[in-house]
């Protein structure tokens, strides 16, 4: 994150981390893939809900990995999406047909 005044430059890296520890091996182009996915969904959902994306025009050294975004007030929501249910979620779905 780089502060540009009323905006931020967000840059995705190829590094990976687990439990707040940066691991030594990077994943090539991970930052570009994550940024492209973000841009796709920001553009796709723009007619449904406002988002903070301003521009994909960024300095050349972070091209494809950076986004210029508006500073916003964070709304703390977390969502975990999985391809399967397990544990209490599976028991609840088996019992009630919903989670």
Tab-separated table of N, CA and C in Angstrom:
chain	number	residue	atom	x	y	z
A	1	UNK	N	0.841	-1.172	0.000
A	1	UNK	CA	0.000	0.000	0.000
A	1	UNK	C	0.890	1.239	0.000
A	2	UNK	N	0.551	2.153	-0.883
A	2	UNK	CA	1.267	3.415	-0.964
A	2	UNK	C	0.250	4.534	-0.916
A	3	UNK	N	0.449	5.486	-0.009
A	3	UNK	CA	-0.477	6.594	0.183
A	3	UNK	C	-0.239	7.651	-0.885
A	4	UNK	N	-1.270	7.961	-1.667
A	4	UNK	CA	-1.182	8.984	-2.710
A	4	UNK	C	-1.994	10.216	-2.343
A	5	UNK	N	-2.237	10.424	-1.075
A	5	UNK	CA	-3.062	11.548	-0.631
A	5	UNK	C	-4.480	11.091	-0.408
A	6	UNK	N	-5.388	11.419	-1.363
A	6	UNK	CA	-6.788	10.993	-1.219
A	6	UNK	C	-7.017	9.605	-1.812
A	7	UNK	N	-5.967	9.007	-2.356
A	7	UNK	CA	-6.058	7.678	-2.953
A	7	UNK	C	-4.909	6.802	-2.470
A	8	UNK	N	-4.990	5.532	-2.807
A	8	UNK	CA	-3.930	4.579	-2.472
A	8	UNK	C	-3.495	3.854	-3.731
A	9	UNK	N	-2.235	3.453	-3.765
A	9	UNK	CA	-1.747	2.540	-4.778
A	9	UNK	C	-1.590	1.201	-4.076
A	10	UNK	N	-2.398	0.225	-4.495
A	10	UNK	CA	-2.330	-1.118	-3.925
A	10	UNK	C	-1.555	-1.995	-4.898
A	11	UNK	N	-0.548	-2.697	-4.382
A	11	UNK	CA	0.281	-3.551	-5.230
A	11	UNK	C	0.260	-4.968	-4.670
A	12	UNK	N	-0.081	-5.934	-5.528
A	12	UNK	CA	-0.101	-7.346	-5.139
A	12	UNK	C	1.250	-7.958	-5.497
A	13	UNK	N	1.821	-8.700	-4.564
A	13	UNK	CA	3.121	-9.317	-4.807
A	13	UNK	C	2.959	-10.796	-5.170
A	14	UNK	N	4.061	-11.406	-5.533
A	14	UNK	CA	4.080	-12.840	-5.832
A	14	UNK	C	4.420	-13.660	-4.593
A	15	UNK	N	4.659	-12.976	-3.487
A	15	UNK	CA	5.001	-13.682	-2.258
A	15	UNK	C	3.781	-14.370	-1.673
A	16	UNK	N	4.013	-15.385	-0.880
A	16	UNK	CA	2.921	-16.068	-0.191
A	16	UNK	C	3.181	-15.995	1.301
A	17	UNK	N	2.102	-15.997	2.061
A	17	UNK	CA	2.242	-15.955	3.513
A	17	UNK	C	1.218	-16.889	4.137
A	18	UNK	N	1.553	-17.336	5.309
A	18	UNK	CA	0.654	-18.190	6.081
A	18	UNK	C	0.795	-17.787	7.541
A	19	UNK	N	-0.319	-17.496	8.149
A	19	UNK	CA	-0.318	-17.101	9.560
A	19	UNK	C	0.646	-15.945	9.810
A	20	UNK	N	0.593	-14.928	8.932
A	20	UNK	CA	1.400	-13.712	9.056
A	20	UNK	C	2.900	-13.944	8.920
A	21	UNK	N	3.320	-15.033	8.309
A	21	UNK	CA	4.726	-15.306	8.046
A	21	UNK	C	4.907	-15.369	6.531
A	22	UNK	N	5.805	-14.534	5.990
A	22	UNK	CA	6.063	-14.560	4.558
A	22	UNK	C	6.993	-15.730	4.275
A	23	UNK	N	6.556	-16.612	3.379
A	23	UNK	CA	7.326	-17.802	3.046
A	23	UNK	C	8.377	-17.466	1.987
A	24	UNK	N	9.476	-18.248	1.934
A	24	UNK	CA	10.608	-17.889	1.065
A	24	UNK	C	10.370	-18.076	-0.437
A	25	UNK	N	9.428	-18.908	-0.831
A	25	UNK	CA	9.225	-19.191	-2.246
A	25	UNK	C	8.023	-18.413	-2.779
A	26	UNK	N	8.257	-17.641	-3.831
A	26	UNK	CA	7.166	-16.877	-4.452
A	26	UNK	C	6.439	-17.741	-5.473
A	27	UNK	N	5.260	-17.304	-5.863
A	27	UNK	CA	4.499	-17.946	-6.933
A	27	UNK	C	4.543	-16.989	-8.115
A	28	UNK	N	5.224	-17.358	-9.207
A	28	UNK	CA	5.356	-16.440	-10.342
A	28	UNK	C	4.001	-15.944	-10.850
A	29	UNK	N	3.897	-14.637	-11.028
A	29	UNK	CA	2.706	-13.953	-11.550
A	29	UNK	C	1.484	-14.021	-10.647
A	30	UNK	N	1.641	-14.433	-9.398
A	30	UNK	CA	0.518	-14.464	-8.465
A	30	UNK	C	-0.107	-13.073	-8.328
A	31	UNK	N	0.720	-12.039	-8.214
A	31	UNK	CA	0.216	-10.672	-8.085
A	31	UNK	C	-0.592	-10.239	-9.292
A	32	UNK	N	-0.136	-10.607	-10.484
A	32	UNK	CA	-0.865	-10.253	-11.710
A	32	UNK	C	-2.203	-10.984	-11.781
A	33	UNK	N	-2.211	-12.247	-11.409
A	33	UNK	CA	-3.454	-13.026	-11.449
A	33	UNK	C	-4.468	-12.462	-10.453
A	34	UNK	N	-4.028	-12.201	-9.222
A	34	UNK	CA	-4.940	-11.658	-8.214
A	34	UNK	C	-5.481	-10.291	-8.631
A	35	UNK	N	-4.616	-9.458	-9.207
A	35	UNK	CA	-5.054	-8.136	-9.650
A	35	UNK	C	-6.049	-8.256	-10.795
A	36	UNK	N	-5.784	-9.136	-11.760
A	36	UNK	CA	-6.712	-9.324	-12.886
A	36	UNK	C	-8.067	-9.834	-12.404
A	37	UNK	N	-8.069	-10.753	-11.449
A	37	UNK	CA	-9.333	-11.245	-10.883
A	37	UNK	C	-10.092	-10.116	-10.197
A	38	UNK	N	-9.368	-9.313	-9.432
A	38	UNK	CA	-10.011	-8.192	-8.744
A	38	UNK	C	-10.629	-7.222	-9.737
A	39	UNK	N	-9.871	-6.849	-10.775
A	39	UNK	CA	-10.386	-5.914	-11.778
A	39	UNK	C	-11.621	-6.503	-12.465
A	40	UNK	N	-11.563	-7.773	-12.824
A	40	UNK	CA	-12.717	-8.421	-13.457
A	40	UNK	C	-13.958	-8.271	-12.591
A	41	UNK	N	-13.859	-8.615	-11.308
A	41	UNK	CA	-15.042	-8.574	-10.448
A	41	UNK	C	-15.465	-7.151	-10.096
A	42	UNK	N	-14.503	-6.228	-9.955
A	42	UNK	CA	-14.879	-4.827	-9.727
A	42	UNK	C	-15.672	-4.309	-10.915
A	43	UNK	N	-15.206	-4.594	-12.133
A	43	UNK	CA	-15.917	-4.136	-13.322
A	43	UNK	C	-17.257	-4.848	-13.487
A	44	UNK	N	-17.273	-6.141	-13.245
A	44	UNK	CA	-18.489	-6.942	-13.415
A	44	UNK	C	-19.596	-6.516	-12.444
A	45	UNK	N	-19.211	-6.146	-11.225
A	45	UNK	CA	-20.204	-5.808	-10.200
A	45	UNK	C	-20.442	-4.311	-10.059
A	46	UNK	N	-19.797	-3.487	-10.880
A	46	UNK	CA	-19.908	-2.025	-10.747
A	46	UNK	C	-21.342	-1.531	-10.871
A	47	UNK	N	-22.173	-2.197	-11.655
A	47	UNK	CA	-23.566	-1.792	-11.801
A	47	UNK	C	-24.438	-2.203	-10.632
A	48	UNK	N	-23.890	-3.033	-9.757
A	48	UNK	CA	-24.642	-3.535	-8.604
A	48	UNK	C	-24.279	-2.760	-7.341
A	49	UNK	N	-22.979	-2.550	-7.158
A	49	UNK	CA	-22.489	-1.899	-5.944
A	49	UNK	C	-21.236	-1.086	-6.270
A	50	UNK	N	-21.116	0.082	-5.653
A	50	UNK	CA	-19.924	0.906	-5.855
A	50	UNK	C	-18.715	0.191	-5.277
A	51	UNK	N	-17.563	0.439	-5.869
A	51	UNK	CA	-16.330	-0.096	-5.302
A	51	UNK	C	-15.269	1.000	-5.291
A	52	UNK	N	-14.102	0.667	-4.819
A	52	UNK	CA	-13.057	1.665	-4.618
A	52	UNK	C	-12.068	1.782	-5.779
A	53	UNK	N	-12.244	1.010	-6.854
A	53	UNK	CA	-11.314	1.040	-7.978
A	53	UNK	C	-11.418	2.373	-8.725
A	54	UNK	N	-10.263	3.026	-8.900
A	54	UNK	CA	-10.196	4.278	-9.653
A	54	UNK	C	-9.553	4.026	-11.013
A	55	UNK	N	-8.415	3.322	-11.015
A	55	UNK	CA	-7.675	3.160	-12.263
A	55	UNK	C	-6.719	1.975	-12.187
A	56	UNK	N	-6.435	1.415	-13.347
A	56	UNK	CA	-5.396	0.385	-13.452
A	56	UNK	C	-4.125	0.989	-14.040
A	57	UNK	N	-4.142	2.294	-14.308
A	57	UNK	CA	-2.951	2.990	-14.809
A	57	UNK	C	-2.034	3.279	-13.628
A	58	UNK	N	-0.927	2.550	-13.590
A	58	UNK	CA	0.004	2.605	-12.463
A	58	UNK	C	1.431	2.729	-13.000
A	59	UNK	N	2.407	3.021	-12.140
A	59	UNK	CA	3.798	3.066	-12.602
A	59	UNK	C	4.214	1.762	-13.278
A	60	UNK	N	5.094	1.869	-14.264
A	60	UNK	CA	5.498	0.716	-15.082
A	60	UNK	C	6.038	-0.447	-14.262
A	61	UNK	N	6.733	-0.161	-13.163
A	61	UNK	CA	7.333	-1.254	-12.390
A	61	UNK	C	6.314	-2.085	-11.612
A	62	UNK	N	5.061	-1.621	-11.517
A	62	UNK	CA	4.008	-2.419	-10.875
A	62	UNK	C	2.837	-2.668	-11.821
A	63	UNK	N	3.067	-2.445	-13.111
A	63	UNK	CA	2.008	-2.646	-14.103
A	63	UNK	C	1.502	-4.085	-14.061
A	64	UNK	N	0.178	-4.231	-14.059
A	64	UNK	CA	-0.439	-5.550	-13.984
A	64	UNK	C	-0.621	-6.051	-12.563
A	65	UNK	N	0.084	-5.431	-11.613
A	65	UNK	CA	-0.020	-5.843	-10.212
A	65	UNK	C	-0.565	-4.741	-9.316
A	66	UNK	N	-0.760	-3.546	-9.891
A	66	UNK	CA	-1.164	-2.415	-9.073
A	66	UNK	C	-2.508	-1.839	-9.470
A	67	UNK	N	-3.176	-1.251	-8.504
A	67	UNK	CA	-4.446	-0.564	-8.704
A	67	UNK	C	-4.431	0.744	-7.931
A	68	UNK	N	-4.976	1.793	-8.533
A	68	UNK	CA	-5.203	3.037	-7.801
A	68	UNK	C	-6.637	2.967	-7.296
A	69	UNK	N	-6.803	3.170	-6.003
A	69	UNK	CA	-8.119	3.046	-5.382
A	69	UNK	C	-8.415	4.243	-4.491
A	70	UNK	N	-9.712	4.496	-4.265
A	70	UNK	CA	-10.138	5.523	-3.323
A	70	UNK	C	-9.891	5.032	-1.909
A	71	UNK	N	-9.572	5.934	-1.024
A	71	UNK	CA	-9.546	5.589	0.390
A	71	UNK	C	-10.998	5.475	0.835
A	72	UNK	N	-11.311	4.443	1.571
A	72	UNK	CA	-12.675	4.221	2.031
A	72	UNK	C	-12.664	3.828	3.494
A	73	UNK	N	-13.825	3.911	4.103
A	73	UNK	CA	-13.974	3.415	5.461
A	73	UNK	C	-14.236	1.915	5.372
A	74	UNK	N	-13.452	1.145	6.072
A	74	UNK	CA	-13.566	-0.311	6.005
A	74	UNK	C	-14.833	-0.773	6.717
A	75	UNK	N	-15.550	-1.669	6.066
A	75	UNK	CA	-16.720	-2.321	6.637
A	75	UNK	C	-16.293	-3.758	6.913
A	76	UNK	N	-16.076	-4.104	8.176
A	76	UNK	CA	-15.452	-5.393	8.501
A	76	UNK	C	-16.365	-6.601	8.301
A	77	UNK	N	-16.253	-7.214	7.132
A	77	UNK	CA	-17.017	-8.414	6.810
A	77	UNK	C	-16.038	-9.449	6.284
A	78	UNK	N	-16.193	-10.670	6.706
A	78	UNK	CA	-15.344	-11.739	6.213
A	78	UNK	C	-16.223	-12.826	5.609
A	79	UNK	N	-15.794	-13.350	4.485
A	79	UNK	CA	-16.539	-14.401	3.813
A	79	UNK	C	-15.567	-15.485	3.395
A	80	UNK	N	-15.883	-16.714	3.713
A	80	UNK	CA	-15.065	-17.847	3.314
A	80	UNK	C	-15.884	-18.700	2.360
A	81	UNK	N	-15.343	-18.948	1.182
A	81	UNK	CA	-16.043	-19.744	0.178
A	81	UNK	C	-15.254	-21.027	-0.031
A	82	UNK	N	-15.930	-22.144	0.063
A	82	UNK	CA	-15.286	-23.438	-0.133
A	82	UNK	C	-16.131	-24.265	-1.090
A	83	UNK	N	-15.534	-25.271	-1.635
A	83	UNK	CA	-16.239	-26.150	-2.549
A	83	UNK	C	-16.890	-27.318	-1.851
A	84	UNK	N	-16.872	-27.306	-0.538
A	84	UNK	CA	-17.442	-28.414	0.216
A	84	UNK	C	-17.880	-27.917	1.585
A	85	UNK	N	-18.688	-28.689	2.251
A	85	UNK	CA	-19.085	-28.402	3.626
A	85	UNK	C	-18.513	-29.480	4.527
A	86	UNK	N	-18.147	-29.084	5.716
A	86	UNK	CA	-17.673	-30.065	6.689
A	86	UNK	C	-18.040	-29.575	8.090
A	87	UNK	N	-17.845	-30.426	9.052
A	87	UNK	CA	-18.072	-30.052	10.440
A	87	UNK	C	-19.496	-29.626	10.724
A	88	UNK	N	-19.627	-28.549	11.510
A	88	UNK	CA	-20.953	-28.098	11.927
A	88	UNK	C	-21.775	-27.587	10.751
A	89	UNK	N	-21.110	-27.024	9.718
A	89	UNK	CA	-21.843	-26.570	8.538
A	89	UNK	C	-22.521	-27.726	7.823
A	90	UNK	N	-21.811	-28.862	7.692
A	90	UNK	CA	-22.382	-30.045	7.039
A	90	UNK	C	-23.523	-30.626	7.872
A	91	UNK	N	-23.341	-30.676	9.186
A	91	UNK	CA	-24.401	-31.214	10.055
A	91	UNK	C	-25.660	-30.353	9.947
A	92	UNK	N	-25.487	-29.043	9.966
A	92	UNK	CA	-26.632	-28.140	9.862
A	92	UNK	C	-27.312	-28.279	8.498
A	93	UNK	N	-26.525	-28.372	7.422
A	93	UNK	CA	-27.092	-28.523	6.086
A	93	UNK	C	-27.815	-29.862	5.969
A	94	UNK	N	-27.236	-30.926	6.521
A	94	UNK	CA	-27.879	-32.245	6.467
A	94	UNK	C	-29.204	-32.238	7.227
A	95	UNK	N	-29.256	-31.515	8.319
A	95	UNK	CA	-30.445	-31.466	9.155
A	95	UNK	C	-31.509	-30.536	8.581
A	96	UNK	N	-31.101	-29.300	8.180
A	96	UNK	CA	-32.053	-28.263	7.823
A	96	UNK	C	-32.072	-27.890	6.345
A	97	UNK	N	-31.102	-28.359	5.589
A	97	UNK	CA	-31.028	-27.985	4.175
A	97	UNK	C	-30.488	-26.593	3.934
A	98	UNK	N	-29.898	-25.968	4.947
A	98	UNK	CA	-29.284	-24.648	4.821
A	98	UNK	C	-28.207	-24.491	5.882
A	99	UNK	N	-27.352	-23.509	5.677
A	99	UNK	CA	-26.275	-23.238	6.631
A	99	UNK	C	-26.499	-21.867	7.204
